[in-house]
C-alpha atoms as a printed R data frame, in Angstrom:
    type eleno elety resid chain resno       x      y      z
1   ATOM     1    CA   UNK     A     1   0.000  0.000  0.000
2   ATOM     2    CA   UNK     A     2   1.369  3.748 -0.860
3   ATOM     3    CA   UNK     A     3   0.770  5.783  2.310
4   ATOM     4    CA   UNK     A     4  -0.325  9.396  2.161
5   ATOM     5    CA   UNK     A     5   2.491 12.145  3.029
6   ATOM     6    CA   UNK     A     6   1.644 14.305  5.729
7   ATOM     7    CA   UNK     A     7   1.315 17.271  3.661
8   ATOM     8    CA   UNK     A     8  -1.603 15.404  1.856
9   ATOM     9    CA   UNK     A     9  -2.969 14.047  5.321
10  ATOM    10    CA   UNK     A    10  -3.237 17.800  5.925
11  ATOM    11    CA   UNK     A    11  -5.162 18.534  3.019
12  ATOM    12    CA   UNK     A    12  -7.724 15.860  3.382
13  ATOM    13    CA   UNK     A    13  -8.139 16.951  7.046
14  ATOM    14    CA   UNK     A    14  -8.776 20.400  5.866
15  ATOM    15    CA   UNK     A    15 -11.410 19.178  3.771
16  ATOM    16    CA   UNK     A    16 -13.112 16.812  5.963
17  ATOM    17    CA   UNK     A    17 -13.879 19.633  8.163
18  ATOM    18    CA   UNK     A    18 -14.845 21.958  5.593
19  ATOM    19    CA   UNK     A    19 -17.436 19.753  3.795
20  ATOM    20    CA   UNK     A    20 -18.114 16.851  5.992
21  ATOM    21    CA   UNK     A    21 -21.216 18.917  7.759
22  ATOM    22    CA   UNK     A    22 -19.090 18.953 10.890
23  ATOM    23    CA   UNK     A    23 -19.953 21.429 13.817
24  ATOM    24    CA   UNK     A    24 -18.103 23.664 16.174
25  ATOM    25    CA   UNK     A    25 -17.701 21.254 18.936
26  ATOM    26    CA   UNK     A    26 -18.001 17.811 16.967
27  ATOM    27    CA   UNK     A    27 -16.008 14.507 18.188
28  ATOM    28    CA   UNK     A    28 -13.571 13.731 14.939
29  ATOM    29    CA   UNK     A    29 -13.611 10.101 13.929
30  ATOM    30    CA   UNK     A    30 -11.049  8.067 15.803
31  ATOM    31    CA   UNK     A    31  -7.316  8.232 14.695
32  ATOM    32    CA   UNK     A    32  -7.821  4.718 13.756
33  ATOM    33    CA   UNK     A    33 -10.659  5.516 11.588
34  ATOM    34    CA   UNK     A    34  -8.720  8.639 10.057
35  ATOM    35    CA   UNK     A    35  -5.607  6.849  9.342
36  ATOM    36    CA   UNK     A    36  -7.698  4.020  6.825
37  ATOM    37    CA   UNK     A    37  -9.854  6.765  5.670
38  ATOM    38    CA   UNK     A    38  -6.384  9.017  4.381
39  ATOM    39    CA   UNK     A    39  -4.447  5.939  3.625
40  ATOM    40    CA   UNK     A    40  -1.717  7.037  6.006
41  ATOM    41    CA   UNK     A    41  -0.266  6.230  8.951
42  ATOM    42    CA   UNK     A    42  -1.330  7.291 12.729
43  ATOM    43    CA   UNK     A    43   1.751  9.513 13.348
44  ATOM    44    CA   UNK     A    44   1.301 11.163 10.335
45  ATOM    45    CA   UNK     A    45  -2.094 11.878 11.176
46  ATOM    46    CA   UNK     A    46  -1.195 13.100 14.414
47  ATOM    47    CA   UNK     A    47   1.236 15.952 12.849
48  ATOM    48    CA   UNK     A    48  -1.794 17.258 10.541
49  ATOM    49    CA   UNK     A    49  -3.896 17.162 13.460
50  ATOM    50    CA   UNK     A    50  -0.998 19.116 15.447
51  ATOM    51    CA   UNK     A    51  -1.085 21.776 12.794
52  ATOM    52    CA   UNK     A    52  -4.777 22.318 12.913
53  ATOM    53    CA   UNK     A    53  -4.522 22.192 16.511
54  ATOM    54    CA   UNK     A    54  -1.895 24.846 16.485
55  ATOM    55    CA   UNK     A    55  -4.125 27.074 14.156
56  ATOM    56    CA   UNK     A    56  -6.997 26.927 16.450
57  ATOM    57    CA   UNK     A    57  -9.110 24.606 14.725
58  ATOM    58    CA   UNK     A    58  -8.800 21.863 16.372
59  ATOM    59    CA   UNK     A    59  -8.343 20.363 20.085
60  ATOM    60    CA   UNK     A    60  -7.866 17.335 21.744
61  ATOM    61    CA   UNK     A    61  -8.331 15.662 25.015
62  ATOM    62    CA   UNK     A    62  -6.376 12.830 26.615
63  ATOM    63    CA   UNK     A    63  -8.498  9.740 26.390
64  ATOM    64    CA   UNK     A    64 -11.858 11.763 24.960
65  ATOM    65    CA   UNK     A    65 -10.511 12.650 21.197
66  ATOM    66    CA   UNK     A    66  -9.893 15.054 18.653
67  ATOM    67    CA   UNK     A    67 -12.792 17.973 18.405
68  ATOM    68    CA   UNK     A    68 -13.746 20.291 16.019
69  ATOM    69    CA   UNK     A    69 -13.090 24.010 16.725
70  ATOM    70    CA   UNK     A    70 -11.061 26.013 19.673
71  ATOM    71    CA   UNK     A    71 -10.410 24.848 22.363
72  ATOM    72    CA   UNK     A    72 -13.141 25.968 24.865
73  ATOM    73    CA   UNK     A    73 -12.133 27.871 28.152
74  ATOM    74    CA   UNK     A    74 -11.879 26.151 31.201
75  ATOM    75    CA   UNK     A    75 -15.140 25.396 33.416
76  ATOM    76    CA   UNK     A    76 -16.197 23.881 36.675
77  ATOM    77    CA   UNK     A    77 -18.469 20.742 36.105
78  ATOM    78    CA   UNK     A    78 -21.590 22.618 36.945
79  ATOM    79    CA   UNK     A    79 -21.618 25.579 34.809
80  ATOM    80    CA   UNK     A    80 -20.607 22.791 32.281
81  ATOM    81    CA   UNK     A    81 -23.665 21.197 32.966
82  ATOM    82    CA   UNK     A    82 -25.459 24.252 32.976
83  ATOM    83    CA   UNK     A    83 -24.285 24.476 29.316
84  ATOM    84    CA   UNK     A    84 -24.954 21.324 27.936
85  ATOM    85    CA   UNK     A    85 -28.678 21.797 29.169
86  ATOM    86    CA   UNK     A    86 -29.172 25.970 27.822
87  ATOM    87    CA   UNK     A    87 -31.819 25.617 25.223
88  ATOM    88    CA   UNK     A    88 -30.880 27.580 21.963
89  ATOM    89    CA   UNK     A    89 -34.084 30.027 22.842
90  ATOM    90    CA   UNK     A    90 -32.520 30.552 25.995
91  ATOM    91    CA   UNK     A    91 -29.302 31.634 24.867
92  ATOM    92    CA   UNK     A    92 -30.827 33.892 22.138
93  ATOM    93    CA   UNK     A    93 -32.769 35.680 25.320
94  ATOM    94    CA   UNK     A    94 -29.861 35.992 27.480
95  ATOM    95    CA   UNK     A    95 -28.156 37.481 24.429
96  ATOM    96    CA   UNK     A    96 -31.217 40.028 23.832
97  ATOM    97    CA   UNK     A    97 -31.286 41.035 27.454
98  ATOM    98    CA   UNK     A    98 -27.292 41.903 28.032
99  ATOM    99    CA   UNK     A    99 -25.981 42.563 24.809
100 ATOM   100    CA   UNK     A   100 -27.534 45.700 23.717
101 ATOM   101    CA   UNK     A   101 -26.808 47.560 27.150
102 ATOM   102    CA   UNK     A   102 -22.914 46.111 26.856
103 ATOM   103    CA   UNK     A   103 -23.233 47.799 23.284
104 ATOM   104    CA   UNK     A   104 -24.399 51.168 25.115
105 ATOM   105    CA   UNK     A   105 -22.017 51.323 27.734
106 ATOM   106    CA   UNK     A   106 -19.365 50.602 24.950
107 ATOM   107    CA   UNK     A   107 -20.451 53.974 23.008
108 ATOM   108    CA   UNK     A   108 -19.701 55.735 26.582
109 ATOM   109    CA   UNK     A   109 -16.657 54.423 26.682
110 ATOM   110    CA   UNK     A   110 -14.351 53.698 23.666
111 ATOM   111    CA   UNK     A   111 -11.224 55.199 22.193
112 ATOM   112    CA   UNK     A   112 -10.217 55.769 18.828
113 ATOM   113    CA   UNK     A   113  -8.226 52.837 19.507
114 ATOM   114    CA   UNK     A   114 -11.462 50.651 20.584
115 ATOM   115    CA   UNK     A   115 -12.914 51.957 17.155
116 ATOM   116    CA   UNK     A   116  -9.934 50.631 15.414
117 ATOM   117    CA   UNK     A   117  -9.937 47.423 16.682
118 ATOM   118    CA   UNK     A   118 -13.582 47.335 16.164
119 ATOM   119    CA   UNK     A   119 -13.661 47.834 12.465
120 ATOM   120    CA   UNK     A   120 -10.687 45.032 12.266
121 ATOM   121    CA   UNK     A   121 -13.606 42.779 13.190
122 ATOM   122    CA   UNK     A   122 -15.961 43.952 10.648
123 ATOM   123    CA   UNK     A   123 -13.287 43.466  8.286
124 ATOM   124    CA   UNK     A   124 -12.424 39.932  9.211
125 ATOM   125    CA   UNK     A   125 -16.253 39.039  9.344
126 ATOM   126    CA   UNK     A   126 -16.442 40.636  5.733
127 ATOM   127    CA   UNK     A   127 -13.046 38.860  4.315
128 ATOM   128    CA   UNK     A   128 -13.242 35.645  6.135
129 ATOM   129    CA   UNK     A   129 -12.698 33.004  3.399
130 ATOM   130    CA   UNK     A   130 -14.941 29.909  5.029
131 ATOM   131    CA   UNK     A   131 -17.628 29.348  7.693
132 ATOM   132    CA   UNK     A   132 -15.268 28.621 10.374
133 ATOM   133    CA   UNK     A   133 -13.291 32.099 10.001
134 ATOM   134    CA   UNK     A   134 -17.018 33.480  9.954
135 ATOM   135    CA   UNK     A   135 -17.557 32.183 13.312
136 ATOM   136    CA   UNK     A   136 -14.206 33.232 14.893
137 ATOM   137    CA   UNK     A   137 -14.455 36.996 13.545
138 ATOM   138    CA   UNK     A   138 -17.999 37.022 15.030
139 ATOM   139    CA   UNK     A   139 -17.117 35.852 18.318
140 ATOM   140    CA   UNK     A   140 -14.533 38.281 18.705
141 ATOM   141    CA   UNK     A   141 -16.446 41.358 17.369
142 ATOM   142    CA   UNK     A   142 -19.035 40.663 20.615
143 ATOM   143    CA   UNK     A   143 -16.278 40.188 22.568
144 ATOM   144    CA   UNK     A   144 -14.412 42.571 21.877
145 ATOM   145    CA   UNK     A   145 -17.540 45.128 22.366
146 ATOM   146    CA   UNK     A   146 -17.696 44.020 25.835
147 ATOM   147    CA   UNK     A   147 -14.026 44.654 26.473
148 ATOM   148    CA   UNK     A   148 -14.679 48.050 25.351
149 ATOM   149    CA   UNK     A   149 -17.180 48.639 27.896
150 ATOM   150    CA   UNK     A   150 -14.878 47.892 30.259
151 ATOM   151    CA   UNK     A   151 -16.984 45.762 32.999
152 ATOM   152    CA   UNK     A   152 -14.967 42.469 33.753
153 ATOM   153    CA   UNK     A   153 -18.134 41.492 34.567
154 ATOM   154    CA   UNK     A   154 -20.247 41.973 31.994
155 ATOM   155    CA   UNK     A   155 -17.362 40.517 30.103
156 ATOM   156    CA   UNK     A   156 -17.509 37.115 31.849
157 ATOM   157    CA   UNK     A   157 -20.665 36.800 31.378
158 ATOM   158    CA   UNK     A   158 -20.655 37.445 26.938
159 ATOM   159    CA   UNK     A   159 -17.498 35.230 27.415
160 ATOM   160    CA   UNK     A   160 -19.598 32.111 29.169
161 ATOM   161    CA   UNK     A   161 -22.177 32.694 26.763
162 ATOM   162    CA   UNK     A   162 -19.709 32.373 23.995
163 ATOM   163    CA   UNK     A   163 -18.850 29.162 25.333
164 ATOM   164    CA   UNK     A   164 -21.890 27.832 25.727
165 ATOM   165    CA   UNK     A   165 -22.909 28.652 21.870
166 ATOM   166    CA   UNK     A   166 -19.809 26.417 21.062
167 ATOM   167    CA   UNK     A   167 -21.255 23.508 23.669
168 ATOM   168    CA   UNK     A   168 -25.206 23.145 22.792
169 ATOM   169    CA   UNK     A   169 -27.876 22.525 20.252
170 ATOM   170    CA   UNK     A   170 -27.195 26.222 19.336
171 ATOM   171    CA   UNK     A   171 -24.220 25.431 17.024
172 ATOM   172    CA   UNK     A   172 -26.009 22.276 15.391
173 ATOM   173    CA   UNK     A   173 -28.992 25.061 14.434
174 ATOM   174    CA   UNK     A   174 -26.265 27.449 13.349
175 ATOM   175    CA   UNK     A   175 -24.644 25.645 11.174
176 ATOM   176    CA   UNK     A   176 -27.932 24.544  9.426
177 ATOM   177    CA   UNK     A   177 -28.421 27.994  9.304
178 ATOM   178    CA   UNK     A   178 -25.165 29.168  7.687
179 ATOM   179    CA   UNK     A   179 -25.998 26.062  4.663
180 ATOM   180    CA   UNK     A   180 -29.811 27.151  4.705
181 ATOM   181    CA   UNK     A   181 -28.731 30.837  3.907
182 ATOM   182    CA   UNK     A   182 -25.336 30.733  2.020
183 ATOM   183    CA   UNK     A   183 -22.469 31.767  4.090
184 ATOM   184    CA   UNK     A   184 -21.914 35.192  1.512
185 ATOM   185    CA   UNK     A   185 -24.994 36.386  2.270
186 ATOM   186    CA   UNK     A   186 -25.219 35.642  5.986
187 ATOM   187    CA   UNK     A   187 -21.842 36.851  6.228
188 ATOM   188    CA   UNK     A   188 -22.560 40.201  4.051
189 ATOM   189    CA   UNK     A   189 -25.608 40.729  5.984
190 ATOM   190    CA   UNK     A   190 -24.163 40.172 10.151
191 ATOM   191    CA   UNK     A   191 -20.616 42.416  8.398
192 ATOM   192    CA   UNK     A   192 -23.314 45.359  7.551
193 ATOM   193    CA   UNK     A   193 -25.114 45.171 10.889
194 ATOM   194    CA   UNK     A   194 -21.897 44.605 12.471
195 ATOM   195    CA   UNK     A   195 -21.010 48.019 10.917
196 ATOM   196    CA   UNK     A   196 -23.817 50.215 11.869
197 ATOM   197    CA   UNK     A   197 -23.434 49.242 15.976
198 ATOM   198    CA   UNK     A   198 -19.893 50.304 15.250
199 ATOM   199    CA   UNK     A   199 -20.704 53.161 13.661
200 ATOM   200    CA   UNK     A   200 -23.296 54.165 16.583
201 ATOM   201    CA   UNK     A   201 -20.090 53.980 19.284
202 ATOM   202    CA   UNK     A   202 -17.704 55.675 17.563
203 ATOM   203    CA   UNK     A   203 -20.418 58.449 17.496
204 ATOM   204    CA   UNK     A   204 -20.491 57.933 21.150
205 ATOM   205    CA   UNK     A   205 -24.388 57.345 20.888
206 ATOM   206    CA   UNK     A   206 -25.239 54.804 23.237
207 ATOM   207    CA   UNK     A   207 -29.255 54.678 22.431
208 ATOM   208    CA   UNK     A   208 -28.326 54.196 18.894
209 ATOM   209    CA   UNK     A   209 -25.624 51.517 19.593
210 ATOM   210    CA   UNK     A   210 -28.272 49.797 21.871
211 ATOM   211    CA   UNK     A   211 -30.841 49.544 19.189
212 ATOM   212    CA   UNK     A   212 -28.884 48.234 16.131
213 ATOM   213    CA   UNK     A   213 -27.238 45.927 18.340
214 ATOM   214    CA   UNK     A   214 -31.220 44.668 19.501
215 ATOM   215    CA   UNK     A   215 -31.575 45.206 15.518
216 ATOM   216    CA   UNK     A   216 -28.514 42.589 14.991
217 ATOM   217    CA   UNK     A   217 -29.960 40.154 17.838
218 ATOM   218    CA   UNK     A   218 -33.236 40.185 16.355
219 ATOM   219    CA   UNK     A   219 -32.022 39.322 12.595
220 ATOM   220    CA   UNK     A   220 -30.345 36.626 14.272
221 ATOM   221    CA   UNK     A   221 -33.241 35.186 15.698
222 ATOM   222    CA   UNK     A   222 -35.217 35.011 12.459
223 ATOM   223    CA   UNK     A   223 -32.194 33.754 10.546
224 ATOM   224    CA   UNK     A   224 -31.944 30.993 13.335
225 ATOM   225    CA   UNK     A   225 -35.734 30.023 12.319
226 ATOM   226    CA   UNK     A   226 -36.604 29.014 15.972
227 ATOM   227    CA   UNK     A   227 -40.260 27.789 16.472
228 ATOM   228    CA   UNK     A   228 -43.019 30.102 16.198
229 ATOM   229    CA   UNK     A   229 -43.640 32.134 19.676
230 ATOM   230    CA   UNK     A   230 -40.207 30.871 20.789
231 ATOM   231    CA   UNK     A   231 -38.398 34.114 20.909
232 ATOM   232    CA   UNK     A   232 -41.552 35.999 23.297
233 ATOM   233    CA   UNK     A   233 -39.106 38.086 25.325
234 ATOM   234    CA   UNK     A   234 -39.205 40.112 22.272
235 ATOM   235    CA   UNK     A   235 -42.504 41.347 22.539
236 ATOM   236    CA   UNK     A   236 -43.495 40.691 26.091
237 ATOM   237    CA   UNK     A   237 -43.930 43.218 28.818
């Protein structure tokens, strides 16, 4: 048999990931299982997997396997219970309710170098070449709006909630969103909304900030085609 070179290992891995309807989070197929599906031996799997593991799209754990995605922060057992039991409509909620105000507080608060920084993530959102890229530059456009508002606090809080949209049913429904949609559009569309809430800090405008961000949130929800009534925090009270 003519084993595959690690260089091609790489490759295929690559493209396994890409195409293989995998989602932030997944449980790769054993090295054993790898190995006869590249035609290549375990060690050379394990340096592709080291590369993607160095580039943050991968991550393993001793005696558990390799998973798809970065590696998630560290948490005690019960908040990662608490994660693995969050309901996608009650992430979405806890989003609605905290985001917007961190998006306010932000437009008291940043610097010309907080706009800068900002508009980096727009323009990662809007250049990223794939869905996983997508899904990085959007994490770190929220979280780096919560950094601006400078409230280690309300930052630990978008942080965990990060995590837990890596950890739940909610990254199963995204990702059926991103193929239901077409990745250029949904990316287009969050990069322009992105934008605007940008725009609205760097004015220093805090009620405008608030609103596109609830404008964002809300676009979300409908693009995330949750059931009918699901999202009532919206028009309650």
């Amino acid at each position: 048999m003519r084993y595959t070179n690690a260089a091609t290992a790489l490759a295929q891995l690559r493209h396994l990931l890409q195409t293989d309807g995998m989602a932030v989070g997944d449980r790769l197929p054993s090295e054993r299982v790898l190995a006869q599906r590249f035609s290549c031996s375990r060690e050379t799997l394990r340096r592709a997997i080291l590369v993607l593991e160095q580039e943050g799209e991968v991550w393993r754990h001793v005696g558990q396997g390799t998973f798809y995605g970065p590696r998630p922060d560290t948490a005690p057992l019960r908040e990662n219970l608490l994660v693995q039991a969050t309901s996608v409509q009650e992430l979405v909620q806890a989003r609605y309710l905290i985001e917007p105000a961190v998006a306010a507080e932000a437009a008291r608060r940043a610097t010309i170098t907080d706009i800068a920084k900002l508009n980096e993530c727009v323009l990662a959102g809007r250049t990223a070449p794939d869905r996983f890229a997508c899904q990085k530059a959007d994490d770190s456009f929220h979280r780096t709006i919560a950094t601006v508002a400078r409230n280690s606090i309300l930052s630990s809080i978008l942080t965990f909630l990060s995590d837990a949209r890596r950890r739940s049913t909610w990254q199963t429904q995204w990702d059926r969103t991103y193929r239901h949609i077409g990745i250029r559009e949904f990316k287009e569309q969050h990069s322009d909304q992105h934008q605007r809430i940008v725009d609205a800090i760097a004015n220093h405008n805090p009620e405008e900030a608030e609103a596109k961000m609830k404008t964002h949130l809300e676009a979300i929800i409908e693009a995330l085609q949750l059931p009918p009534g699901s999202p009532s925090f919206l028009t309650s009270g």
